[in-house]
């Protein structure tokens, strides 16, 4: 009989995932509200064969070298820019993530954020709370219509595609840019493929759905804001570093664009004295796009199943570097 593998979980995740892990592994959980420190991670991974990590944990080559028994890293997220995947592959460590289960939840939220910014919901609620609501006003809190506006999607993967679907209900014209064209979705949803400049120039709302990679780092900066309409609004539920945040501030203050809703920031958490937080036309929320009870539970079981499969030498359902197992030969 094989020994029960030891697994480290870097935060409390929904119980369904922990229960699943406990059935197959010896599990240790970091129960702090904040992520484990680097020192804690280095120490805890000394003996661990598997780690269930969060996007707040940096899993790099140094950490892997301090974890000689580590065979699998299962990220509780769709994004995995917190993990050095190449270093993992070189060390025969399987990396997994949680795509699919959070697609609709994240798209729902992104649309919510879009609507909040377009119709000034946060600002308006604040106005009421501050006791400033005196009467119904013809000019009070005027915003922009979503319906029949042009939505520009940068990145048309799962979440971008789910945004496009929602946009059809609002009769929006949808432009998209991606490295890959998606002819089926173009046809089914009436999407229009365009180069990045055209998407930026023609869209009323721009929503980012790319992973963070060296190519997408600061993909939206001063030049891109200049290209956008002065009435344009940006929403970002991907990764903070896809946007040059200083340039975003300047664009919002100078009127180069008219609003932004960001669920992701650079750094995270955002400093509480960040100047963006002083702007009425910017809504900042704490990286919660996938935060529905249902999605987070599914993410927990998916991350746990992936980890167990990888530790048992089976191909997990959601590998990032499946070649690790192919190289070793499947058992
Ligand atoms: C959240 O940002 C995720 O990548 O799942
Ligand atoms: C607004 O409430 C209206 O009735 O027009």
Coordinates of C-alpha atoms and ligand atoms in Angstrom, one line a residue:
X1 CA 0.0 0.0 0.0
X2 CA 1.2 3.4 -0.9
X3 CA 1.8 5.8 2.0
X4 CA -0.8 8.5 2.4
X5 CA 0.6 11.7 0.9
X6 CA 1.0 14.8 3.0
X7 CA -0.7 18.0 1.7
X8 CA -0.5 21.6 2.7
X9 CA -3.5 23.9 2.2
X10 CA -2.5 27.6 2.3
X11 CA -5.9 28.9 3.6
X12 CA -9.2 27.7 4.8
X13 CA -11.3 26.8 1.7
X14 CA -14.9 25.6 1.6
X15 CA -15.3 22.4 3.6
X16 CA -16.3 20.2 0.6
X17 CA -12.7 20.5 -0.7
X18 CA -11.0 19.9 2.6
X19 CA -13.3 16.8 3.3
X20 CA -12.3 15.4 -0.1
X21 CA -8.6 15.9 0.6
X22 CA -8.9 14.5 4.1
X23 CA -10.2 11.3 2.6
X24 CA -7.0 10.7 0.6
X25 CA -4.2 12.6 2.3
X26 CA -2.7 13.8 5.5
X27 CA -3.8 17.4 5.4
X28 CA -2.5 20.5 7.2
X29 CA -4.3 23.8 6.8
X30 CA -3.0 27.3 7.3
X31 CA -5.9 28.9 9.2
X32 CA -4.8 32.5 9.3
X33 CA -6.9 35.2 7.8
X34 CA -3.8 36.5 5.9
X35 CA -1.7 34.2 3.7
X36 CA 1.1 32.2 5.3
X37 CA 4.4 34.2 5.2
X38 CA 7.2 33.2 2.9
X39 CA 9.0 31.7 6.0
X40 CA 6.0 29.6 6.9
X41 CA 5.6 28.3 3.3
X42 CA 9.3 27.4 3.0
X43 CA 9.0 25.5 6.3
X44 CA 5.7 23.8 5.7
X45 CA 6.6 22.6 2.2
X46 CA 9.8 21.0 3.4
X47 CA 7.9 17.7 3.9
X48 CA 4.8 18.3 1.7
X49 CA 4.1 16.2 -1.4
X50 CA 1.2 18.4 -2.5
X51 CA 0.1 22.0 -1.9
X52 CA -3.3 23.5 -2.5
X53 CA -2.3 27.1 -3.2
X54 CA -4.1 30.4 -3.6
X55 CA -3.3 33.3 -5.9
X56 CA -1.8 35.1 -2.9
X57 CA 1.0 32.5 -2.6
X58 CA 4.1 32.9 -4.7
X59 CA 5.2 29.5 -5.7
X60 CA 8.6 30.0 -7.4
X61 CA 11.7 28.0 -8.1
X62 CA 13.3 28.8 -4.7
X63 CA 10.2 27.4 -2.9
X64 CA 10.2 24.3 -5.0
X65 CA 13.8 23.7 -4.3
X66 CA 13.1 23.9 -0.6
X67 CA 10.4 21.3 -1.1
X68 CA 12.2 18.1 -2.3
X69 CA 9.1 15.9 -2.0
X70 CA 6.7 18.3 -3.8
X71 CA 4.9 16.6 -6.7
X72 CA 1.8 18.7 -7.2
X73 CA 0.6 22.3 -6.9
X74 CA -3.1 22.7 -7.2
X75 CA -4.1 26.4 -7.5
X76 CA -7.5 27.4 -6.1
X77 CA -8.0 29.9 -9.1
X78 CA -8.3 29.9 -12.8
X79 CA -5.2 32.2 -13.1
X80 CA -1.8 30.8 -12.2
X81 CA 0.5 33.7 -12.7
X82 CA 1.5 33.2 -9.0
X83 CA 3.2 30.0 -10.0
X84 CA 6.5 29.6 -12.0
X85 CA 5.0 26.9 -14.2
X86 CA 8.3 26.4 -16.2
X87 CA 10.2 25.8 -13.0
X88 CA 7.6 23.3 -11.9
X89 CA 7.7 21.4 -15.2
X90 CA 11.5 21.2 -15.0
X91 CA 11.2 19.7 -11.5
X92 CA 8.4 17.2 -12.5
X93 CA 5.8 19.0 -10.4
X94 CA 2.3 19.0 -11.8
X95 CA 0.4 22.3 -11.7
X96 CA -3.4 22.5 -11.8
X97 CA -6.0 25.2 -11.8
X98 CA -9.8 25.7 -11.6
X99 CA -11.2 26.7 -15.0
X100 CA -14.8 26.4 -16.0
X101 CA -16.5 26.4 -12.6
X102 CA -16.2 30.1 -12.1
X103 CA -16.9 31.3 -15.7
X104 CA -20.5 32.4 -15.3
X105 CA -20.0 33.6 -11.8
X106 CA -17.1 35.9 -12.9
X107 CA -19.0 37.1 -16.0
X108 CA -22.1 37.9 -13.9
X109 CA -19.9 39.9 -11.6
X110 CA -18.1 41.7 -14.4
X111 CA -21.4 42.7 -15.9
X112 CA -22.5 43.9 -12.5
X113 CA -19.4 46.0 -12.2
X114 CA -19.9 47.4 -15.6
X115 CA -23.5 48.4 -14.8
X116 CA -22.3 49.9 -11.4
X117 CA -19.8 52.1 -13.2
X118 CA -22.1 53.1 -16.1
X119 CA -25.0 54.0 -13.9
X120 CA -23.0 55.4 -11.0
X121 CA -24.5 53.0 -8.4
X122 CA -21.8 53.2 -5.8
X123 CA -21.6 57.0 -6.0
X124 CA -25.4 57.2 -5.8
X125 CA -25.7 54.9 -2.8
X126 CA -23.1 57.0 -1.1
X127 CA -25.1 60.1 -1.8
X128 CA -28.1 58.7 -0.1
X129 CA -26.1 57.5 2.9
X130 CA -24.6 60.9 3.3
X131 CA -28.1 62.4 3.7
X132 CA -27.8 64.4 0.5
X133 CA -30.9 63.1 -1.2
X134 CA -33.4 66.0 -1.1
X135 CA -35.6 65.3 -4.2
X136 CA -36.0 63.5 -7.4
X137 CA -33.7 65.3 -9.8
X138 CA -33.9 65.4 -13.6
X139 CA -30.1 65.7 -13.8
X140 CA -29.2 63.6 -10.7
X141 CA -26.5 60.9 -11.2
X142 CA -26.9 60.7 -15.0
X143 CA -25.0 57.8 -16.4
X144 CA -24.5 55.8 -19.6
X145 CA -26.9 53.2 -21.1
X146 CA -25.6 49.6 -21.4
X147 CA -28.2 48.6 -24.0
X148 CA -27.1 48.9 -27.6
X149 CA -23.7 50.3 -26.5
X150 CA -20.5 48.9 -27.9
X151 CA -18.7 46.4 -25.7
X152 CA -15.1 45.7 -26.3
X153 CA -13.8 42.4 -25.0
X154 CA -10.0 42.0 -24.8
X155 CA -9.6 38.3 -24.5
X156 CA -12.3 35.9 -25.6
X157 CA -11.6 32.8 -23.6
X158 CA -14.3 31.2 -21.4
X159 CA -15.0 34.3 -19.3
X160 CA -14.8 36.7 -22.3
X161 CA -17.2 34.4 -24.2
X162 CA -19.6 34.4 -21.2
X163 CA -19.5 38.2 -21.3
X164 CA -20.4 38.2 -25.0
X165 CA -23.4 36.0 -24.3
X166 CA -24.7 38.4 -21.6
X167 CA -24.1 41.4 -23.9
X168 CA -26.4 40.0 -26.5
X169 CA -29.3 40.3 -24.0
X170 CA -28.5 44.0 -23.7
X171 CA -28.5 44.1 -27.6
X172 CA -24.9 45.4 -27.4
X173 CA -22.6 45.5 -30.3
X174 CA -19.6 43.3 -29.3
X175 CA -16.1 43.8 -30.6
X176 CA -13.3 41.5 -29.4
X177 CA -9.6 41.1 -29.7
X178 CA -7.8 37.9 -28.9
X179 CA -4.7 36.2 -30.2
X180 CA -7.0 33.6 -31.6
X181 CA -10.1 34.3 -33.6
X182 CA -13.3 32.4 -32.5
X183 CA -15.3 32.0 -35.7
X184 CA -18.0 29.9 -34.1
X185 CA -18.7 32.5 -31.4
X186 CA -18.5 35.2 -34.0
X187 CA -21.3 33.6 -35.9
X188 CA -23.4 32.4 -33.0
X189 CA -23.3 35.6 -31.0
X190 CA -22.7 38.1 -33.8
X191 CA -19.3 39.2 -32.4
X192 CA -16.9 41.3 -34.5
X193 CA -13.2 40.6 -34.4
X194 CA -11.0 43.6 -34.5
X195 CA -7.4 44.7 -33.8
X196 CA -6.7 46.1 -30.4
X197 CA -6.6 49.7 -31.6
X198 CA -10.0 49.4 -33.2
X199 CA -11.5 47.8 -30.1
X200 CA -10.1 50.6 -27.9
X201 CA -11.2 53.3 -30.3
X202 CA -14.8 52.2 -31.0
X203 CA -15.9 50.7 -27.6
X204 CA -18.1 52.4 -25.0
X205 CA -17.1 49.8 -22.5
X206 CA -13.9 47.8 -22.4
X207 CA -13.6 44.7 -20.4
X208 CA -10.3 42.7 -19.9
X209 CA -10.3 38.9 -19.9
X210 CA -6.7 38.0 -20.6
X211 CA -4.4 36.0 -18.3
X212 CA -1.4 37.9 -16.9
X213 CA 1.7 37.1 -19.0
X214 CA 4.8 39.0 -20.0
X215 CA 2.9 39.9 -23.1
X216 CA -0.2 41.3 -21.3
X217 CA 1.7 43.1 -18.5
X218 CA 0.6 46.8 -18.7
X219 CA -1.2 46.1 -22.0
X220 CA -3.5 49.0 -21.1
X221 CA -1.4 52.1 -20.5
X222 CA -1.2 55.8 -21.3
X223 CA -1.3 55.2 -25.1
X224 CA -4.3 52.9 -24.9
X225 CA -6.3 55.3 -22.7
X226 CA -5.6 58.0 -25.3
X227 CA -7.0 55.8 -28.0
X228 CA -10.2 55.2 -26.0
X229 CA -13.3 57.5 -26.3
X230 CA -13.5 60.2 -23.6
X231 CA -16.8 58.6 -22.6
X232 CA -15.3 55.1 -22.4
X233 CA -15.3 53.0 -19.3
X234 CA -12.9 50.2 -18.4
X235 CA -13.6 47.2 -16.3
X236 CA -11.0 44.8 -15.1
X237 CA -11.6 41.5 -13.4
X238 CA -8.5 39.8 -14.9
X239 CA -5.3 40.8 -13.2
X240 CA -4.3 44.2 -11.9
X241 CA -1.0 44.2 -13.7
X242 CA -2.6 44.0 -17.1
X243 CA -3.4 47.7 -16.5
X244 CA -0.8 50.5 -15.8
X245 CA -2.6 51.7 -12.8
X246 CA -0.8 55.1 -12.6
X247 CA -1.9 55.7 -16.3
X248 CA -5.4 54.7 -15.3
X249 CA -5.5 57.3 -12.6
X250 CA -4.2 60.0 -15.0
X251 CA -6.8 59.0 -17.6
X252 CA -9.6 59.2 -15.1
X253 CA -8.5 62.6 -13.8
X254 CA -7.8 64.2 -17.1
X255 CA -11.0 62.9 -18.6
X256 CA -9.3 60.8 -21.2
X257 CA -11.9 58.1 -20.2
X258 CA -15.0 58.6 -18.0
X259 CA -15.0 55.7 -15.6
X260 CA -13.5 52.5 -14.4
X261 CA -14.4 49.5 -12.3
X262 CA -11.6 47.4 -11.1
X263 CA -11.8 44.1 -9.1
X264 CA -8.1 43.5 -9.4
X265 CA -5.3 46.0 -8.5
X266 CA -1.6 46.3 -8.5
X267 CA -0.6 45.6 -5.8
X268 CA -3.2 43.6 -4.0
X269 CA -4.4 44.6 -1.6
X270 CA -4.5 48.2 -2.8
X271 CA -3.0 50.7 -0.4
X272 CA -5.9 52.4 1.5
X273 CA -4.4 55.7 0.6
X274 CA -4.2 54.9 -3.1
X275 CA -5.3 58.1 -5.1
X276 CA -7.8 56.0 -7.2
X277 CA -9.9 55.6 -4.1
X278 CA -10.5 59.3 -4.0
X279 CA -12.2 59.4 -7.5
X280 CA -15.9 59.2 -7.8
X281 CA -15.6 57.7 -11.3
X282 CA -13.7 54.7 -10.1
X283 CA -15.1 51.7 -8.3
X284 CA -12.6 49.4 -6.6
X285 CA -13.7 46.1 -5.2
X286 CA -11.5 43.4 -3.5
X287 CA -11.0 40.7 -6.1
X288 CA -14.4 39.1 -5.7
X289 CA -15.5 38.3 -9.2
X290 CA -15.6 34.5 -8.5
X291 CA -16.9 35.0 -5.0
X292 CA -20.3 33.2 -5.1
X293 CA -21.0 30.5 -2.6
X294 CA -21.6 28.0 -5.4
X295 CA -18.5 28.9 -7.4
X296 CA -16.1 28.8 -4.5
X297 CA -17.4 25.4 -3.4
X298 CA -16.9 24.0 -6.9
X299 CA -13.5 25.5 -7.0
X300 CA -12.6 23.8 -3.7
X301 CA -13.7 20.4 -4.8
X302 CA -12.1 20.8 -8.2
X303 CA -8.8 22.0 -6.7
X304 CA -8.9 19.0 -4.2
X305 CA -9.7 16.5 -6.9
X306 CA -6.9 17.8 -9.1
X307 CA -4.4 17.5 -6.3
X308 CA -5.5 14.0 -5.3
X309 CA -5.3 12.8 -9.0
X310 CA -1.9 14.3 -9.4
X311 CA -0.6 12.8 -6.2
X312 CA -1.9 9.4 -7.2
X313 CA -0.1 9.6 -10.6
X314 CA -3.3 10.1 -12.6
X315 CA -3.9 12.9 -15.1
X316 CA -5.9 15.6 -13.2
X317 CA -8.9 17.1 -15.0
X318 CA -7.4 20.5 -15.1
X319 CA -3.6 20.4 -15.6
X320 CA -1.6 23.4 -16.6
X321 CA 1.5 21.4 -17.5
X322 CA 0.1 17.9 -18.5
X323 CA 3.5 17.2 -20.1
X324 CA 4.8 16.4 -16.6
X325 CA 2.8 13.2 -16.5
X326 CA 3.4 12.4 -20.1
X327 CA 7.2 12.7 -19.6
X328 CA 7.0 10.3 -16.6
X329 CA 4.7 7.9 -18.4
X330 CA 1.2 7.4 -17.1
X331 CA 0.6 4.8 -14.5
Ligands
LIG1 C1 -9.2 34.6 -9.7 O1 -8.8 35.7 -9.9 C2 -8.9 33.4 -10.4 O2 -7.9 33.4 -11.1 O3 -9.5 32.4 -10.1
LIG2 C1 -39.1 58.0 -12.6 O1 -39.1 57.4 -11.6 C2 -40.2 58.2 -13.5 O2 -41.3 57.8 -13.1 O3 -39.9 58.7 -14.6

